Amino acid sequence: MDIQGIKKQAVAEKVENIKEDQCYTLVSIGSLGKVKGYDLLIEAFYKLVKQGVTNLRLFIIGDNRESNEDYKKVLTDLIVEFKMSEYIRLLGFKSNPYPYLNQADAFVLSSRKEGFPNVVLEALALNKPCLVTDCVDFSGIVENGNNGLIVERGSVSSLMRGLLDIQEIKLREDFTYINFDYNEWFNKLLIK
C-alpha cells in the first residue's frame, strides 16, 4: 500500500468542510448495499440522538453498485424517517475520498461481511482511529483501545457503544502505521 500516496491525495484538493465545532465527525467509505450495514449505523445514530447524544456527525461516501437495489434510496428514506439529516449525510461517490477522511475524527466500517477492507488500512495510514465490526479478523490491524475498536457485526447496540467509545481514542501525532503484510494475514486465514 502506498501510504505516502494516500497522504498526498488527502491534501491534494480542497473539498467541502465536514467539520463542525464541538462535533465528532466519522466517515465511512464503501459501495452502498445491505452488506455494508449502513442501515444499522443509521439506526445506532438515531438511538443515540434519542438518548441526547447530539455531538456525532456521519458522512457516508459511496454509491449504489450496479447489481444492488437502489440502496441509496433505502438509506435516504431511513435518514428522513428518523429525522437524521442534521447528523448523517450521504455524499455519493468521490473519486478521491481521502480529503474527507483526512478531516474526520474517525473512520467507521459497519459491514455485515467483507472480503478484506483496504479502506481500514487507508484510514489508519491517515492516523484515524477505526470503529469496525468483526466482519473479518482484524487482529494485528485494529487493536481495541489503541488505534480503534472492534464491535459485533449486525448489532445496533454494539455500534452504539462503539460510537461512544471511539471518541476516547486519540492516536498520537507520532503514530506510525506498520506496513500490513497481506501474505501473513491470508496465511492465518488458511490455517484456521
mmCIF file of C-alpha atoms in Angstrom:
data_model
loop_
_atom_site.group_PDB
_atom_site.id
_atom_site.type_symbol
_atom_site.label_atom_id
_atom_site.label_comp_id
_atom_site.label_asym_id
_atom_site.label_seq_id
_atom_site.Cartn_x
_atom_site.Cartn_y
_atom_site.Cartn_z
ATOM 1 C CA MET A 1 0.000 0.000 0.000
ATOM 2 C CA ASP A 2 1.296 3.444 -0.948
ATOM 3 C CA ILE A 3 0.965 5.297 2.353
ATOM 4 C CA GLN A 4 2.755 8.406 1.099
ATOM 5 C CA GLY A 5 0.468 8.468 -1.959
ATOM 6 C CA ILE A 6 -2.615 8.309 0.272
ATOM 7 C CA LYS A 7 -1.265 11.154 2.413
ATOM 8 C CA LYS A 8 -0.568 13.239 -0.715
ATOM 9 C CA GLN A 9 -4.071 12.608 -2.089
ATOM 10 C CA ALA A 10 -5.563 13.565 1.290
ATOM 11 C CA VAL A 11 -4.315 17.134 0.839
ATOM 12 C CA ALA A 12 -4.334 17.272 -2.974
ATOM 13 C CA GLU A 13 -7.652 19.042 -3.345
ATOM 14 C CA LYS A 14 -9.974 21.331 -1.468
ATOM 15 C CA VAL A 15 -13.296 19.723 -0.593
ATOM 16 C CA GLU A 16 -16.358 20.730 1.343
ATOM 17 C CA ASN A 17 -15.564 21.194 5.030
ATOM 18 C CA ILE A 18 -17.302 18.454 7.013
ATOM 19 C CA LYS A 19 -16.069 19.512 10.465
ATOM 20 C CA GLU A 20 -18.387 21.297 12.879
ATOM 21 C CA ASP A 21 -17.351 22.872 16.157
ATOM 22 C CA GLN A 22 -17.892 20.606 19.149
ATOM 23 C CA CYS A 23 -18.845 17.652 16.927
ATOM 24 C CA TYR A 24 -17.111 14.318 16.473
ATOM 25 C CA THR A 25 -17.015 13.503 12.759
ATOM 26 C CA LEU A 26 -16.997 9.977 11.350
ATOM 27 C CA VAL A 27 -16.542 8.978 7.726
ATOM 28 C CA SER A 28 -17.475 5.673 6.121
ATOM 29 C CA ILE A 29 -16.407 4.761 2.603
ATOM 30 C CA GLY A 30 -17.856 1.927 0.533
ATOM 31 C CA SER A 31 -20.384 0.922 -2.049
ATOM 32 C CA LEU A 32 -23.969 1.203 -0.907
ATOM 33 C CA GLY A 33 -25.529 -2.166 -0.234
ATOM 34 C CA LYS A 34 -27.156 -4.019 2.641
ATOM 35 C CA VAL A 35 -23.928 -5.948 3.320
ATOM 36 C CA LYS A 36 -22.263 -2.678 4.420
ATOM 37 C CA GLY A 37 -24.596 -2.317 7.417
ATOM 38 C CA TYR A 38 -25.292 1.362 6.872
ATOM 39 C CA ASP A 39 -28.906 0.802 7.905
ATOM 40 C CA LEU A 40 -27.660 -0.439 11.287
ATOM 41 C CA LEU A 41 -25.290 2.515 11.605
ATOM 42 C CA ILE A 42 -28.097 4.979 10.872
ATOM 43 C CA GLU A 43 -30.297 3.272 13.463
ATOM 44 C CA ALA A 44 -27.451 3.419 16.011
ATOM 45 C CA PHE A 45 -27.090 7.173 15.385
ATOM 46 C CA TYR A 46 -30.852 7.619 15.731
ATOM 47 C CA LYS A 47 -30.970 5.800 19.077
ATOM 48 C CA LEU A 48 -28.013 7.799 20.404
ATOM 49 C CA VAL A 49 -29.648 11.082 19.405
ATOM 50 C CA LYS A 50 -32.854 9.956 21.181
ATOM 51 C CA GLN A 51 -30.682 9.446 24.281
ATOM 52 C CA GLY A 52 -29.349 13.001 23.976
ATOM 53 C CA VAL A 53 -26.027 12.301 22.218
ATOM 54 C CA THR A 54 -26.035 15.041 19.591
ATOM 55 C CA ASN A 55 -22.314 15.666 19.018
ATOM 56 C CA LEU A 56 -21.820 12.949 16.358
ATOM 57 C CA ARG A 57 -21.801 13.503 12.595
ATOM 58 C CA LEU A 58 -21.560 10.805 9.918
ATOM 59 C CA PHE A 59 -20.611 11.181 6.262
ATOM 60 C CA ILE A 60 -21.054 8.161 4.019
ATOM 61 C CA ILE A 61 -19.062 8.191 0.785
ATOM 62 C CA GLY A 62 -20.177 5.751 -1.885
ATOM 63 C CA ASP A 63 -22.905 4.943 -4.338
ATOM 64 C CA ASN A 64 -25.064 2.014 -5.418
ATOM 65 C CA ARG A 65 -23.427 -0.942 -7.062
ATOM 66 C CA GLU A 66 -24.982 -1.835 -10.388
ATOM 67 C CA SER A 67 -26.226 -5.174 -9.064
ATOM 68 C CA ASN A 68 -27.851 -3.727 -5.950
ATOM 69 C CA GLU A 69 -31.310 -2.393 -5.483
ATOM 70 C CA ASP A 70 -31.450 1.368 -5.038
ATOM 71 C CA TYR A 71 -29.927 1.123 -1.588
ATOM 72 C CA LYS A 72 -29.195 4.847 -1.579
ATOM 73 C CA LYS A 73 -32.973 5.411 -1.559
ATOM 74 C CA VAL A 74 -33.367 2.933 1.330
ATOM 75 C CA LEU A 75 -30.760 4.856 3.327
ATOM 76 C CA THR A 76 -32.169 8.252 2.360
ATOM 77 C CA ASP A 77 -35.628 7.106 3.455
ATOM 78 C CA LEU A 78 -34.225 5.935 6.808
ATOM 79 C CA ILE A 79 -32.475 9.260 7.356
ATOM 80 C CA VAL A 80 -35.732 11.094 6.609
ATOM 81 C CA GLU A 81 -37.868 8.710 8.714
ATOM 82 C CA PHE A 82 -35.526 9.071 11.719
ATOM 83 C CA LYS A 83 -35.114 12.844 11.104
ATOM 84 C CA MET A 84 -31.327 12.413 10.992
ATOM 85 C CA SER A 85 -30.392 14.786 8.132
ATOM 86 C CA GLU A 86 -28.668 17.094 10.643
ATOM 87 C CA TYR A 87 -26.438 14.207 11.731
ATOM 88 C CA ILE A 88 -25.950 11.986 8.664
ATOM 89 C CA ARG A 89 -25.168 12.864 5.053
ATOM 90 C CA LEU A 90 -24.740 10.676 2.010
ATOM 91 C CA LEU A 91 -22.019 12.291 -0.101
ATOM 92 C CA GLY A 92 -22.189 9.908 -3.059
ATOM 93 C CA PHE A 93 -19.193 8.612 -4.977
ATOM 94 C CA LYS A 94 -15.942 10.563 -4.671
ATOM 95 C CA SER A 95 -13.008 9.726 -6.931
ATOM 96 C CA ASN A 96 -10.721 10.933 -4.146
ATOM 97 C CA PRO A 97 -12.340 10.278 -0.750
ATOM 98 C CA TYR A 98 -9.113 10.866 1.208
ATOM 99 C CA PRO A 99 -9.580 14.625 1.819
ATOM 100 C CA TYR A 100 -12.882 13.829 3.561
ATOM 101 C CA LEU A 101 -11.322 11.027 5.584
ATOM 102 C CA ASN A 102 -8.457 13.350 6.458
ATOM 103 C CA GLN A 103 -10.905 15.845 8.004
ATOM 104 C CA ALA A 104 -12.696 13.188 10.050
ATOM 105 C CA ASP A 105 -12.027 12.326 13.656
ATOM 106 C CA ALA A 106 -12.501 8.602 12.937
ATOM 107 C CA PHE A 107 -13.425 6.026 10.322
ATOM 108 C CA VAL A 108 -16.317 3.580 10.715
ATOM 109 C CA LEU A 109 -16.909 0.226 8.976
ATOM 110 C CA SER A 110 -20.339 -1.179 9.867
ATOM 111 C CA SER A 111 -20.267 -4.138 7.459
ATOM 112 C CA ARG A 112 -22.131 -7.387 7.985
ATOM 113 C CA LYS A 113 -19.436 -9.149 5.939
ATOM 114 C CA GLU A 114 -16.408 -8.179 3.865
ATOM 115 C CA GLY A 115 -13.577 -9.587 1.850
ATOM 116 C CA PHE A 116 -10.642 -7.584 3.082
ATOM 117 C CA PRO A 117 -11.464 -3.894 3.609
ATOM 118 C CA ASN A 118 -8.404 -1.970 2.421
ATOM 119 C CA VAL A 119 -10.143 1.222 3.482
ATOM 120 C CA VAL A 120 -9.356 0.370 7.123
ATOM 121 C CA LEU A 121 -5.647 0.328 6.292
ATOM 122 C CA GLU A 122 -6.054 3.606 4.407
ATOM 123 C CA ALA A 123 -7.777 5.215 7.403
ATOM 124 C CA LEU A 124 -5.003 4.025 9.703
ATOM 125 C CA ALA A 125 -2.444 5.423 7.240
ATOM 126 C CA LEU A 126 -4.112 8.814 7.789
ATOM 127 C CA ASN A 127 -3.923 8.327 11.592
ATOM 128 C CA LYS A 128 -7.656 7.864 12.017
ATOM 129 C CA PRO A 129 -8.977 5.573 14.746
ATOM 130 C CA CYS A 130 -11.198 2.882 13.230
ATOM 131 C CA LEU A 131 -14.515 1.592 14.553
ATOM 132 C CA VAL A 132 -15.033 -1.721 12.746
ATOM 133 C CA THR A 133 -17.317 -4.705 13.046
ATOM 134 C CA ASP A 134 -15.911 -8.199 13.454
ATOM 135 C CA CYS A 135 -16.857 -8.961 9.835
ATOM 136 C CA VAL A 136 -13.258 -10.130 9.267
ATOM 137 C CA ASP A 137 -10.347 -10.979 11.544
ATOM 138 C CA PHE A 138 -8.780 -7.596 12.281
ATOM 139 C CA SER A 139 -6.211 -8.972 14.744
ATOM 140 C CA GLY A 140 -2.867 -7.317 14.170
ATOM 141 C CA ILE A 141 -4.555 -4.417 12.400
ATOM 142 C CA VAL A 142 -7.116 -2.844 14.729
ATOM 143 C CA GLU A 143 -6.105 -3.035 18.375
ATOM 144 C CA ASN A 144 -9.024 -2.362 20.719
ATOM 145 C CA GLY A 145 -8.456 0.852 22.625
ATOM 146 C CA ASN A 146 -5.173 1.605 20.865
ATOM 147 C CA ASN A 147 -5.978 2.530 17.259
ATOM 148 C CA GLY A 148 -9.653 1.626 17.155
ATOM 149 C CA LEU A 149 -12.431 -0.639 18.328
ATOM 150 C CA ILE A 150 -13.874 -3.906 17.059
ATOM 151 C CA VAL A 151 -17.584 -4.427 17.728
ATOM 152 C CA GLU A 152 -20.041 -7.207 16.981
ATOM 153 C CA ARG A 153 -21.348 -7.196 13.409
ATOM 154 C CA GLY A 154 -25.079 -6.906 12.834
ATOM 155 C CA SER A 155 -25.640 -5.299 16.248
ATOM 156 C CA VAL A 156 -27.082 -1.816 16.628
ATOM 157 C CA SER A 157 -26.291 -1.789 20.362
ATOM 158 C CA SER A 158 -22.628 -2.718 19.688
ATOM 159 C CA LEU A 159 -22.359 0.088 17.151
ATOM 160 C CA MET A 160 -23.903 2.491 19.662
ATOM 161 C CA ARG A 161 -21.319 1.586 22.306
ATOM 162 C CA GLY A 162 -18.563 1.820 19.711
ATOM 163 C CA LEU A 163 -19.694 5.260 18.557
ATOM 164 C CA LEU A 164 -19.461 6.488 22.133
ATOM 165 C CA ASP A 165 -16.179 4.748 22.967
ATOM 166 C CA ILE A 166 -14.298 5.632 19.762
ATOM 167 C CA GLN A 167 -14.368 9.274 20.841
ATOM 168 C CA GLU A 168 -11.959 8.410 23.663
ATOM 169 C CA ILE A 169 -9.274 7.024 21.341
ATOM 170 C CA LYS A 170 -6.715 9.579 20.315
ATOM 171 C CA LEU A 171 -3.910 8.414 18.081
ATOM 172 C CA ARG A 172 -0.613 10.029 18.939
ATOM 173 C CA GLU A 173 0.678 12.548 16.431
ATOM 174 C CA ASP A 174 3.741 10.345 16.050
ATOM 175 C CA PHE A 175 1.628 7.237 15.420
ATOM 176 C CA THR A 176 3.451 5.142 12.868
ATOM 177 C CA TYR A 177 1.493 2.888 10.638
ATOM 178 C CA ILE A 178 3.084 -0.528 10.392
ATOM 179 C CA ASN A 179 3.020 -1.855 6.838
ATOM 180 C CA PHE A 180 0.454 -4.570 6.701
ATOM 181 C CA ASP A 181 1.613 -7.937 5.405
ATOM 182 C CA TYR A 182 -1.161 -9.377 3.217
ATOM 183 C CA ASN A 183 0.596 -12.727 2.877
ATOM 184 C CA GLU A 184 0.800 -13.216 6.632
ATOM 185 C CA TRP A 185 -2.868 -12.275 7.038
ATOM 186 C CA PHE A 186 -4.040 -14.654 4.289
ATOM 187 C CA ASN A 187 -1.844 -17.460 5.639
ATOM 188 C CA LYS A 188 -3.513 -17.072 9.051
ATOM 189 C CA LEU A 189 -6.884 -17.455 7.343
ATOM 190 C CA LEU A 190 -5.786 -20.642 5.601
ATOM 191 C CA ILE A 191 -4.521 -22.147 8.850
ATOM 192 C CA LYS A 192 -7.833 -21.567 10.681
#
